[in-house]
Short mmCIF file of C-alpha atoms in Angstrom, two decimals:
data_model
loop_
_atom_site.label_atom_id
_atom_site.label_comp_id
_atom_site.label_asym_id
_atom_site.label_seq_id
_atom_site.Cartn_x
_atom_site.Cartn_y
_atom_site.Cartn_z
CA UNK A 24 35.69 89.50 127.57
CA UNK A 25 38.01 89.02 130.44
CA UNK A 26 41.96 89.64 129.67
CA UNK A 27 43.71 86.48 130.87
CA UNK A 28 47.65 87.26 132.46
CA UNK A 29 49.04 85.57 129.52
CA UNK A 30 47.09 88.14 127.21
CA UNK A 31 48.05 90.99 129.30
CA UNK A 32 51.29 89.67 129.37
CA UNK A 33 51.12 89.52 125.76
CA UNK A 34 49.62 92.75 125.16
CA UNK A 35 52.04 94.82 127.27
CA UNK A 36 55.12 93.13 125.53
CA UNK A 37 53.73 94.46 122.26
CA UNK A 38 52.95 97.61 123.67
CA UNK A 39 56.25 98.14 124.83
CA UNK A 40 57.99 97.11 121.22
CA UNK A 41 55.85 99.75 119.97
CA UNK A 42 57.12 102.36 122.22
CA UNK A 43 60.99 101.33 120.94
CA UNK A 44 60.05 101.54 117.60
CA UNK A 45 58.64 105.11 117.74
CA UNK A 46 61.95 106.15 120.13
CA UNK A 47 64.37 104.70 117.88
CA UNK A 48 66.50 106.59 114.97
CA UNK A 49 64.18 108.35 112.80
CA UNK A 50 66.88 108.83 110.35
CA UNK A 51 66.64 107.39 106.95
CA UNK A 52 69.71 105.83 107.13
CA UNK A 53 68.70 103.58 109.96
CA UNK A 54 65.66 103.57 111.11
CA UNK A 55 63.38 100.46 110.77
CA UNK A 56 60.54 101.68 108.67
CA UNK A 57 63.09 102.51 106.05
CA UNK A 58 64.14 98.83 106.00
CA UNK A 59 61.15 98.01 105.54
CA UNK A 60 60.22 100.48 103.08
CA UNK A 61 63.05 98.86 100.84
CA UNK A 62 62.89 95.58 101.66
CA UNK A 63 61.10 92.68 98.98
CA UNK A 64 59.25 93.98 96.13
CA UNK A 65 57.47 91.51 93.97
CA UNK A 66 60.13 92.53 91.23
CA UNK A 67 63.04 91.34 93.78
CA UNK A 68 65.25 92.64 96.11
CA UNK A 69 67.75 95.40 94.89
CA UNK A 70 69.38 95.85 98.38
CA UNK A 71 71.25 93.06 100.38
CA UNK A 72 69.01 91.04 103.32
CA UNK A 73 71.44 89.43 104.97
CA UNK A 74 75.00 90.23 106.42
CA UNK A 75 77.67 87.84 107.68
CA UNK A 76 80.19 88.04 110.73
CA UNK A 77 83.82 87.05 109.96
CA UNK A 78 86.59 87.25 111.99
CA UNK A 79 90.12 85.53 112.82
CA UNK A 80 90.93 83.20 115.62
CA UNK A 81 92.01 85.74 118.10
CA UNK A 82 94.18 84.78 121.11
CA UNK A 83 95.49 87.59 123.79
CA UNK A 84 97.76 87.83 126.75
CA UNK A 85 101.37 88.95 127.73
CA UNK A 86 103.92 86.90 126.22
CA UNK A 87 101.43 84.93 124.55
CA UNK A 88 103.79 84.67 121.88
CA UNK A 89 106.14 82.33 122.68
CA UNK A 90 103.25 79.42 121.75
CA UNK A 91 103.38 80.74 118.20
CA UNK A 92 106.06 77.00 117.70
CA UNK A 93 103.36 74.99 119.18
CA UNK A 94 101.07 75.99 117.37
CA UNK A 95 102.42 75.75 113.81
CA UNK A 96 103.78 72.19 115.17
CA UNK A 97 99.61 71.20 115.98
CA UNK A 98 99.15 72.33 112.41
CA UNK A 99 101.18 70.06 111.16
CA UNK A 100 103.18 72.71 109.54
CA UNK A 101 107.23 71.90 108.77
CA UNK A 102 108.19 75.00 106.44
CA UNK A 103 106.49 78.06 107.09
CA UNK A 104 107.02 81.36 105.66
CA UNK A 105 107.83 84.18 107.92
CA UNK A 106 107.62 87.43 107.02
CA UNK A 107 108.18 90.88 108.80
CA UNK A 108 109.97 94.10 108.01
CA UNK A 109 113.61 95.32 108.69
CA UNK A 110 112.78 97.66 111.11
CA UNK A 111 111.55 94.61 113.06
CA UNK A 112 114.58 92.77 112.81
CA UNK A 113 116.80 93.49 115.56
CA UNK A 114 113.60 93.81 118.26
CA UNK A 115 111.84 91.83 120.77
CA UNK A 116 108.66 91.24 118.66
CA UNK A 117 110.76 88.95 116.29
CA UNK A 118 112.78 87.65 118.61
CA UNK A 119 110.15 86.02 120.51
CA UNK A 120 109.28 84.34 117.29
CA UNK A 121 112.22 83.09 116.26
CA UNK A 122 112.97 81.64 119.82
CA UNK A 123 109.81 79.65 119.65
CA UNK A 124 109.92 78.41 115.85
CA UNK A 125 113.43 77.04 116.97
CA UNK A 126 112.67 75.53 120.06
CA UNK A 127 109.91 73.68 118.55
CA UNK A 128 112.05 72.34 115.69
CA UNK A 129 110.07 74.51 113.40
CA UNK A 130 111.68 74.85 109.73
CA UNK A 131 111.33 78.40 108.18
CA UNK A 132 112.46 80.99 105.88
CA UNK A 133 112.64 84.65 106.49
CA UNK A 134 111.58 87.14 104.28
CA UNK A 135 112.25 90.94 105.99
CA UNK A 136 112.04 92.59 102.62
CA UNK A 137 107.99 94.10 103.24
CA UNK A 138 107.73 98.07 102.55
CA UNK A 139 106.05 99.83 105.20
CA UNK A 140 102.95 101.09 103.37
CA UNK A 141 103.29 98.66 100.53
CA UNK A 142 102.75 99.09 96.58
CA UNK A 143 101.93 96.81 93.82
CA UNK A 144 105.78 96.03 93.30
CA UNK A 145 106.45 95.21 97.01
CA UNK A 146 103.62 92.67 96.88
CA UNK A 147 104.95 91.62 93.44
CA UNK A 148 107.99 90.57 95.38
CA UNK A 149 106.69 89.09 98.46
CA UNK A 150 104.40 86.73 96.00
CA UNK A 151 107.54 85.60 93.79
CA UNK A 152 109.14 85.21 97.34
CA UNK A 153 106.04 82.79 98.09
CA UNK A 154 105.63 80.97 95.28
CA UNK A 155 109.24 79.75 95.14
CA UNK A 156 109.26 78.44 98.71
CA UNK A 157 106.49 75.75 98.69
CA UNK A 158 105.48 76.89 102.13
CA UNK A 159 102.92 75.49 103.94
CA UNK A 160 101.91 78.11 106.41
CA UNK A 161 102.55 81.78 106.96
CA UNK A 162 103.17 83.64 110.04
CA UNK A 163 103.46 87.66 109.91
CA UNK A 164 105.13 89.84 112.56
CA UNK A 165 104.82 93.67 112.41
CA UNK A 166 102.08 96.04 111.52
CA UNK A 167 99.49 96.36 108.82
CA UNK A 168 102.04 96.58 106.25
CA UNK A 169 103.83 93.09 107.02
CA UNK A 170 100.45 91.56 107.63
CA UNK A 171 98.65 92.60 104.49
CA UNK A 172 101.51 91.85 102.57
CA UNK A 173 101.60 87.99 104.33
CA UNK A 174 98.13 87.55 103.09
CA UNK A 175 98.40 88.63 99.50
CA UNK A 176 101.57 86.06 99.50
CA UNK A 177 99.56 83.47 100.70
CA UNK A 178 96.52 84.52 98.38
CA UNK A 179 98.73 84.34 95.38
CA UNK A 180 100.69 81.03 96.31
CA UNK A 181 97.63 79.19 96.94
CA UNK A 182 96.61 80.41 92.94
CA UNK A 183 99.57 80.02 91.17
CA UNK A 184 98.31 80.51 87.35
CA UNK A 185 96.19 83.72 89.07
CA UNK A 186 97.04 87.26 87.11
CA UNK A 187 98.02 90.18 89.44
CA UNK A 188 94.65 92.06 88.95
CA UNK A 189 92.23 89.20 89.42
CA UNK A 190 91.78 89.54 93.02
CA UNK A 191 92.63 93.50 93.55
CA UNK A 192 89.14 95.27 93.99
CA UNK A 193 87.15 96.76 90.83
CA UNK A 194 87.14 98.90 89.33
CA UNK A 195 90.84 99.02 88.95
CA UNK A 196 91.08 95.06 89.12
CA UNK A 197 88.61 92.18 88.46
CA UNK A 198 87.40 91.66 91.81
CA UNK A 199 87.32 87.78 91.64
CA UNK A 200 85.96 85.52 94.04
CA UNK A 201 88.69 83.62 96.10
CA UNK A 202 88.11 79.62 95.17
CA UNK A 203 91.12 77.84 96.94
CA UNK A 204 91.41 77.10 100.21
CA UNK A 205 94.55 79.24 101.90
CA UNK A 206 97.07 78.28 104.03
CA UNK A 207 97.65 78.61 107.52
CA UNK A 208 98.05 82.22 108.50
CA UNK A 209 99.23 82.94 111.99
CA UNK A 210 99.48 87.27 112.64
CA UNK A 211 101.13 88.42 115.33
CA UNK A 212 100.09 92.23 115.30
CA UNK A 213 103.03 94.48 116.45
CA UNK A 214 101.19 98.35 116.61
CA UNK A 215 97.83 98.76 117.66
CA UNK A 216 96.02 100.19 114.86
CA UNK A 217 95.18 98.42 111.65
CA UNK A 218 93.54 95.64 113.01
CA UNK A 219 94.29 93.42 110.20
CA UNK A 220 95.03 90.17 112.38
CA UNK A 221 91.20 89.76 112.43
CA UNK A 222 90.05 91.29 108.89
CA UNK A 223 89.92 89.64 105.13
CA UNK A 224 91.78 93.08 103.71
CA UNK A 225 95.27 93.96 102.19
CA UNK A 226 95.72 97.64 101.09
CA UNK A 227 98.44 98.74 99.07
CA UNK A 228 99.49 101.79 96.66
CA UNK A 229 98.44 101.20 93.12
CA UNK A 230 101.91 103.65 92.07
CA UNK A 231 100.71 103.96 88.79
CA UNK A 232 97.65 105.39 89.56
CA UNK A 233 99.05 107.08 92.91
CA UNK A 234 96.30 105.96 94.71
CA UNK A 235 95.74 102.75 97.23
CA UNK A 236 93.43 100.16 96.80
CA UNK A 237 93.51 96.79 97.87
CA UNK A 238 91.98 92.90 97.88
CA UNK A 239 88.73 92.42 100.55
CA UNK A 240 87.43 88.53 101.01
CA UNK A 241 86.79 86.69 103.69
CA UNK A 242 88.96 83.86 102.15
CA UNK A 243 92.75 85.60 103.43
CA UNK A 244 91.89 86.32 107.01
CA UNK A 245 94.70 84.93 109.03
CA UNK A 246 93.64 81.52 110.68
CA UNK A 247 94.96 83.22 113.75
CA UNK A 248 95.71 86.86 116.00
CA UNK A 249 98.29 86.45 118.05
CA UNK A 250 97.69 89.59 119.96
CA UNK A 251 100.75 90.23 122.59
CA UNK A 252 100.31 93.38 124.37
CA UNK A 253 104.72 93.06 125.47
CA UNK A 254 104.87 93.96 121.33
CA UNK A 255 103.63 97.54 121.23
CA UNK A 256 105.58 99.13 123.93
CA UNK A 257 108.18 98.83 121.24
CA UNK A 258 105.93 101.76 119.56
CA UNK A 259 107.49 105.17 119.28
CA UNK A 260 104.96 107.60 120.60
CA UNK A 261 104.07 109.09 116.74
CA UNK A 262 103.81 105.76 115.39
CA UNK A 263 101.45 104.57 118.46
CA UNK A 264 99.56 108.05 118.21
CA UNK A 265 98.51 107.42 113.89
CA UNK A 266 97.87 104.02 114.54
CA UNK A 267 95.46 104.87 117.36
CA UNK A 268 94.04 107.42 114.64
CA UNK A 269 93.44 104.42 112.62
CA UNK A 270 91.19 103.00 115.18
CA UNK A 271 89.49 106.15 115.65
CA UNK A 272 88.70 106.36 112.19
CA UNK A 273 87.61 102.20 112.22
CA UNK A 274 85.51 102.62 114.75
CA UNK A 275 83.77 105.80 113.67
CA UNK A 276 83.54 104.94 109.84
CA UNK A 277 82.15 101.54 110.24
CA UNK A 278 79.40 102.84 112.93
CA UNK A 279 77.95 105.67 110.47
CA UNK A 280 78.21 103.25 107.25
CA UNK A 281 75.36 102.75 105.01
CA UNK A 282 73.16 100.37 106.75
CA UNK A 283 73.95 96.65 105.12
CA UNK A 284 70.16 96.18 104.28
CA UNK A 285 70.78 99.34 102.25
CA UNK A 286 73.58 98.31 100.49
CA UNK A 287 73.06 97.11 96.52
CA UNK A 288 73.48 95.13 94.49
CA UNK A 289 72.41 91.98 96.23
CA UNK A 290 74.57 89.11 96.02
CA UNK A 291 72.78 86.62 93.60
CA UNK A 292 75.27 84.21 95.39
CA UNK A 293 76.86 84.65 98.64
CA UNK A 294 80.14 84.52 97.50
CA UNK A 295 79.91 87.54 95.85
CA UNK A 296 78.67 89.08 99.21
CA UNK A 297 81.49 91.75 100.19
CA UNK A 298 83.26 91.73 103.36
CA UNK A 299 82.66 95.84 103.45
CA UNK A 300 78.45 94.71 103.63
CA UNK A 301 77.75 97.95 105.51
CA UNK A 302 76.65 98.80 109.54
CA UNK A 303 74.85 95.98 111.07
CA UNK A 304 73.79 94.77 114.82
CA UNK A 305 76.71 92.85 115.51
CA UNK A 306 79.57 95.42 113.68
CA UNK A 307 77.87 98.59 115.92
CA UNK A 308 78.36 96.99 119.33
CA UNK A 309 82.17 96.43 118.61
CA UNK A 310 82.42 99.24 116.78
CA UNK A 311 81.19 101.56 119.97
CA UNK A 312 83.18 99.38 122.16
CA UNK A 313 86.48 100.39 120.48
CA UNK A 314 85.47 103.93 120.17
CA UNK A 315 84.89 104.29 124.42
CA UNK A 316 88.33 102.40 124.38
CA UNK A 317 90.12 105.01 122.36
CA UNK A 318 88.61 107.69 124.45
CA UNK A 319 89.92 106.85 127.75
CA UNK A 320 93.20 105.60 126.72
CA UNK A 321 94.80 106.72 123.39
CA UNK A 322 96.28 109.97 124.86
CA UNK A 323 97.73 107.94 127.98
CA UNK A 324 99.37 105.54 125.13
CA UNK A 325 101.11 107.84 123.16
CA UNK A 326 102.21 110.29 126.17
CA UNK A 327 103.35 107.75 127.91
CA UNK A 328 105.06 104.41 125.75
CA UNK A 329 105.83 102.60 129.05
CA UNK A 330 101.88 102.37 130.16
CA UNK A 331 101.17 98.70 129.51
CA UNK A 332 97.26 99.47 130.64
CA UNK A 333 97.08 101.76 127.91
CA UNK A 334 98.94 100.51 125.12
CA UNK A 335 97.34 97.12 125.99
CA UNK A 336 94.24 98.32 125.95
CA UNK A 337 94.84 100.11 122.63
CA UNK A 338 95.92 97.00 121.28
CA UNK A 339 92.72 95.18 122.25
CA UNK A 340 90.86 98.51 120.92
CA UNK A 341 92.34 97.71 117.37
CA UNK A 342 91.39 93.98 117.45
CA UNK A 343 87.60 95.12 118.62
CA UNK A 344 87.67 98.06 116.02
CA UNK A 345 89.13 95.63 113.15
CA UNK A 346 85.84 93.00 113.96
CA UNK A 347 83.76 95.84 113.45
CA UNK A 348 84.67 97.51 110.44
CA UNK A 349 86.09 93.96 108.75
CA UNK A 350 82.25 93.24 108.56
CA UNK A 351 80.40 96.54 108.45
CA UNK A 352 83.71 98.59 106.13
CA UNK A 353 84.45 102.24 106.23
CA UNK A 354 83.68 105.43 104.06
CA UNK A 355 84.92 108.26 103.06
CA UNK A 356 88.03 109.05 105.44
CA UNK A 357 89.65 106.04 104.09
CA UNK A 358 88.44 106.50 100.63
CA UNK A 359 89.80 110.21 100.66
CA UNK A 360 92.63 109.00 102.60
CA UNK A 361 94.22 106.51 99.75
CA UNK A 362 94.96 108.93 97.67
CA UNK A 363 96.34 111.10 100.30
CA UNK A 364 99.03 108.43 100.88
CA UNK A 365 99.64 107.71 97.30
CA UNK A 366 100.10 111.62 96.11
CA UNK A 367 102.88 111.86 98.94
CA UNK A 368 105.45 114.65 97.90
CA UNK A 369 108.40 115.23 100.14
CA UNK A 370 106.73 115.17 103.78
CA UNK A 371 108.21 112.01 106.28
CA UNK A 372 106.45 111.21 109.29
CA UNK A 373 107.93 111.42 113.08
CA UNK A 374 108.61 108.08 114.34
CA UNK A 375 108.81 105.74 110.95
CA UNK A 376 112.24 104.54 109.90
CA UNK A 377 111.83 104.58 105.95
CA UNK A 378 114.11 105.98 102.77
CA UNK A 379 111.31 107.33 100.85
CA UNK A 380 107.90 109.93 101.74
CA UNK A 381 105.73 108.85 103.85
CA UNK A 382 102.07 110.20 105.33
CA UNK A 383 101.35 107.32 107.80
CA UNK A 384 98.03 105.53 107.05
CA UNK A 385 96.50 106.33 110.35
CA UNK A 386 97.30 110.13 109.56
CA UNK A 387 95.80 110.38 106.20
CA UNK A 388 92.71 109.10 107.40
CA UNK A 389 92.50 111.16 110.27
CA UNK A 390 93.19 114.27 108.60
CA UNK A 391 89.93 114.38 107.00
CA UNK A 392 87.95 113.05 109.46
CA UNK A 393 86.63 116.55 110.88
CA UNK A 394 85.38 117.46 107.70
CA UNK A 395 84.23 113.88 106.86
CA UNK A 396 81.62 113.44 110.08
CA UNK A 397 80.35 117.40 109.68
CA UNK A 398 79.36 116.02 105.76
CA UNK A 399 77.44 112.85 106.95
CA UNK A 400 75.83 113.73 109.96
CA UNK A 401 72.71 114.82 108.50
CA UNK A 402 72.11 111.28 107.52
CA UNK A 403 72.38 109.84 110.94
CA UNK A 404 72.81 112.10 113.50
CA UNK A 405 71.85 110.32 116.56
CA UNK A 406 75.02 108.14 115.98
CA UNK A 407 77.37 110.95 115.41
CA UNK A 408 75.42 112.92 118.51
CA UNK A 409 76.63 109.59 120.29
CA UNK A 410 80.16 109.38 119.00
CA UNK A 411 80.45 112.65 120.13
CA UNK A 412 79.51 111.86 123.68
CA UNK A 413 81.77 109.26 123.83
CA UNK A 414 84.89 111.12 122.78
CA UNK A 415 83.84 113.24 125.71
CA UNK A 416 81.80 116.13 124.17
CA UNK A 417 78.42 117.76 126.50
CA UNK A 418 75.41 116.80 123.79
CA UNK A 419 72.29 116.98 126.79
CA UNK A 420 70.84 119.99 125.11
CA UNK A 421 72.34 119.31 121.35
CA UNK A 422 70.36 119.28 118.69
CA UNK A 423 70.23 117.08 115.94
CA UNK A 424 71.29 119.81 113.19
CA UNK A 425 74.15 120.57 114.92
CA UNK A 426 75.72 116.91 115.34
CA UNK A 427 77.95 117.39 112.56
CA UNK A 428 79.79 120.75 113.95
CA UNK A 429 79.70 118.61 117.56
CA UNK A 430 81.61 115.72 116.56
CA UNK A 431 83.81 118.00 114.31
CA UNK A 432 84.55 120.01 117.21
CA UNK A 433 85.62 117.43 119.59
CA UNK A 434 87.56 115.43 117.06
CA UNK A 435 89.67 118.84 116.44
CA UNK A 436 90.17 119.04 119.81
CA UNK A 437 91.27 115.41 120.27
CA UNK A 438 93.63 115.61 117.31
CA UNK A 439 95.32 119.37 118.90
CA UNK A 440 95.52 117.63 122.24
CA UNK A 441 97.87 114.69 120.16
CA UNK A 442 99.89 117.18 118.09
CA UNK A 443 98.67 116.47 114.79
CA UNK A 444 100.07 117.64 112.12
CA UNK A 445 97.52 121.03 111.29
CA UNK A 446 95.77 119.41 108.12
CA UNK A 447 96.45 118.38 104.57
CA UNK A 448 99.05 121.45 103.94
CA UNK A 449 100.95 120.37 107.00
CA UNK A 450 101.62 117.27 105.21
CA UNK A 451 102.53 118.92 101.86
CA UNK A 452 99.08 119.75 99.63
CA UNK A 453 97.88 122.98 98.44
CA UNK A 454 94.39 123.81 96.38
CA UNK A 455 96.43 123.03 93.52
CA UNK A 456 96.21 119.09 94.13
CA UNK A 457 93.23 119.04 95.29
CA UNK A 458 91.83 117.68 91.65
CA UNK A 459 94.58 115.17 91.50
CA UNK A 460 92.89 114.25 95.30
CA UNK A 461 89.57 114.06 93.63
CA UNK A 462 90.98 111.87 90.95
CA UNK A 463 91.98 109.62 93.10
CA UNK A 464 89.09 108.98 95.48
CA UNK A 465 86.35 108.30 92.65
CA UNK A 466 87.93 104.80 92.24
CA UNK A 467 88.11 103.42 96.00
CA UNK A 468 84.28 102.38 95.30
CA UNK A 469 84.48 100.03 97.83
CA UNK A 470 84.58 102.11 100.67
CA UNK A 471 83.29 105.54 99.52
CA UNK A 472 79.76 103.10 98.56
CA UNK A 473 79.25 102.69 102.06
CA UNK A 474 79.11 106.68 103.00
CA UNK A 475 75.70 107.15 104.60
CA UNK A 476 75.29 110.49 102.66
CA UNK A 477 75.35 110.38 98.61
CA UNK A 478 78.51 112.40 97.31
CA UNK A 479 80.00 114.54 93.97
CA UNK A 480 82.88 115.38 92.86
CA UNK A 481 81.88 118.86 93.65
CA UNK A 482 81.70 117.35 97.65
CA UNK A 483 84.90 115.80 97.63
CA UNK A 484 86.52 119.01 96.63
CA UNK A 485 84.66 120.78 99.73
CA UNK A 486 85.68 118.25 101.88
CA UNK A 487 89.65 118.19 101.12
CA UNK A 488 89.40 121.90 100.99
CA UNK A 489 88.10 121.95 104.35
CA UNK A 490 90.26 119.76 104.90
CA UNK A 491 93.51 121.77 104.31
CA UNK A 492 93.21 123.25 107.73
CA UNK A 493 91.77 121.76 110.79
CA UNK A 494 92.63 124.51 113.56
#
């Protein structure tokens, strides 16, 4: 038989997609012979199949803010609920707001009453707020704090017979499915970390269980990011540095998570599909993207709070990093890092204008993040190897056993470089809460699911003990 060109054609194409297949990630985490291995059985599928992309409108530029009037105006919208926090108040972030809502002829209230780091009360307050207003959009200026709190108002007014603990995540709520249809949401981010303008996520501290957890759906996404780059040179330099930790710890988290196809249960309808489904395709290209992004310019932004290329491109870092984990989720840094937060004892963070303790969110998650990546590597390590290259480590001769100690390594050096504080008993913990730690991770299910490496409670006590130290 002659070979025609279209069969060679045909034959090289499948020759080559052979080749890829036997060069890509071995790993059992990722590769694709374990999908296949667990994909449809005759008894039915256990894992997920499928994985969605969600993600807020998302508009960017310098001084893009002042269209925030026209915009609620093309919505239709004549009293809108604006929320932010006092130490907003008096800056140009709000300002810019304000002047636009009232140029337009825009009719609002003002609610500056949102708790950086928020609890169950402060949302308690913000909903009451909400419901008495008969608002008909929502517009949030600030950080994660103001922005998750904005959503959970919204959530909440838009269900008013709803109990508290329907919506917050099991197993310390009921995890319900959002029905109704939300209002307009417009975000306009004011740090460059959280990245919560583009996710379906609102974390607070549970304070009677001195822990955070948090609502995840797809449903209370703001309709729009209004991402402003003029806002976050209004960052003091420890506020832009654990908010750039937050990205760091987005962007590596969501990259290493438990492939989605490898995720259970599966959804028997998509509505129950979480917004945490796991790494996917689309997650890991913006999830790398944020990652280089953070590597050439998070030191310039927090050296230097008047460099508008770097703080700009931080703030675009946290909008790429937020798409990528607001699909894919985290793992254990944040899991271990909620109760971190919520077992705060006396320590107050550089930079943060607030009358009670406080261990920034970017901070707590970064503190374990050393330890974290030297646990999980074995499970992937051709995408830690990676991450470590990146964040600017040598890997041409690594080898794969040692890509936990590699990204480790360069991570501790990243973190000295930015002054961090020097582990969990800079911030105020000992051995002696490390139980109470322990405690306090087992419940954040959500995220700690998605860890690419199976974990005890035995683990989780290595890993905050390791954890107590970092240099």
């Amino acid at each position: 038989w002659k070979t025609s060109p279209a069969m060679a054609g045909r034959e090289r194409v499948v020759q080559l997609l052979r080749q890829l297949e036997r060069a890509a990630c071995r790993c059992p985490a990722h590769s694709h012979s374990y999908y296949q291995a667990s994909g449809h059985t005759s008894s039915g599928k256990t894992t997920d199949y499928a994985f969605e992309m969600a993600c807020s409108n998302i508009r960017y530029g310098e001084g893009v803010t002042r269209e925030i009037g026209m915009d609620l105006l093309n919505l239709g919208s004549r009293n809108v609920c604006l929320m932010t926090d006092k130490n907003l108040s008096q800056l140009p972030p709000l300002t810019a707001v304000l002047d636009s809502l009232v140029k337009h002829g825009v009719r609002f209230k003002c609610y500056d009453k949102v708790r950086v780091e928020p609890t169950d009360a402060s949302f308690k307050e913000a909903i009451d707020f909400a419901r008495k207003g008969e608002f008909d959009a929502y517009v949030a200026v600030g950080g994660g704090s103001v922005i998750d709190t904005c959503k959970v108002a919204n959530l909440y007014d838009c269900h008013p017979e709803a109990d508290f603990l329907d919506f917050v995540n099991a197993p310390i709520g009921k995890g319900k499915a959002v029905t109704a249809v939300l209002k307009p949401l417009i975000a306009v981010p004011t740090t460059a970390g959280t990245g919560s303008e583009t996710t379906g996520v609102a974390i607070f501290d549970f304070e009677s269980l001195k822990a955070k957890t948090g609502i995840a759906s797809r449903a209370i996404k703001p309709t729009l990011g209004m991402v402003d780059p003029l806002h976050t040179l209004h960052m003091p330099q420890r506020v832009a540095a654990n908010s750039g930790f937050d990205v760091l710890c987005h962007a590596l988290e969501s990259y290493t998570a438990l492939p989605y196809s490898l995720r259970s249960p599966c959804p028997t309808n998509p509505i129950h599909r979480p917004a945490y489904q796991g790494s996917n395709p689309i997650s890991d290209v913006w999830s790398r993207h944020a990652l280089r992004i953070v590597a050439k310019y998070l030191k310039r932004a927090v050296r230097d709070p008047g460099d508008l290329e770097a703080r700009s491109s931080m703030h675009l870092a946290s909008v790429f990093a937020g798409i990528g984990f607001g699909n894919a989720g985290v793992h254990l840094c944040h899991g271990m890092s909620y109760p971190i937060a919520g077992h705060v004892k006396t320590f107050r963070a550089e930079g943060y204008n607030v009358d009670h303790p406080l261990v920034p969110h970017g901070l707590s998650v970064v503190l374990t993040s050393p330890a974290v990546f030297t646990f999980t590597a074995c499970m992937c390590p051709e995408r830690h190897l990676e991450a470590a290259e990146i964040l600017g480590a040598d890997v041409r001769n690594a080898k794969q056993g040692d890509a936990g100690l590699i990204l480790s390594d360069v991570l501790r050096k990243f973190l000295f470089d930015l002054n961090v504080d020097d582990g969990l008993s800079a911030v105020g913990y000992t051995t002696d809460d490390i139980p109470a730690l322990v405690k306090g991770t087992i419940p954040q299910e959500r995220v700690t699911k998605l860890s690419p490496r199976a974990h005890t409670e035995e683990d989780l006590t290595d890993l905050f003990e390791a954890s107590l130290k970092l240099y």
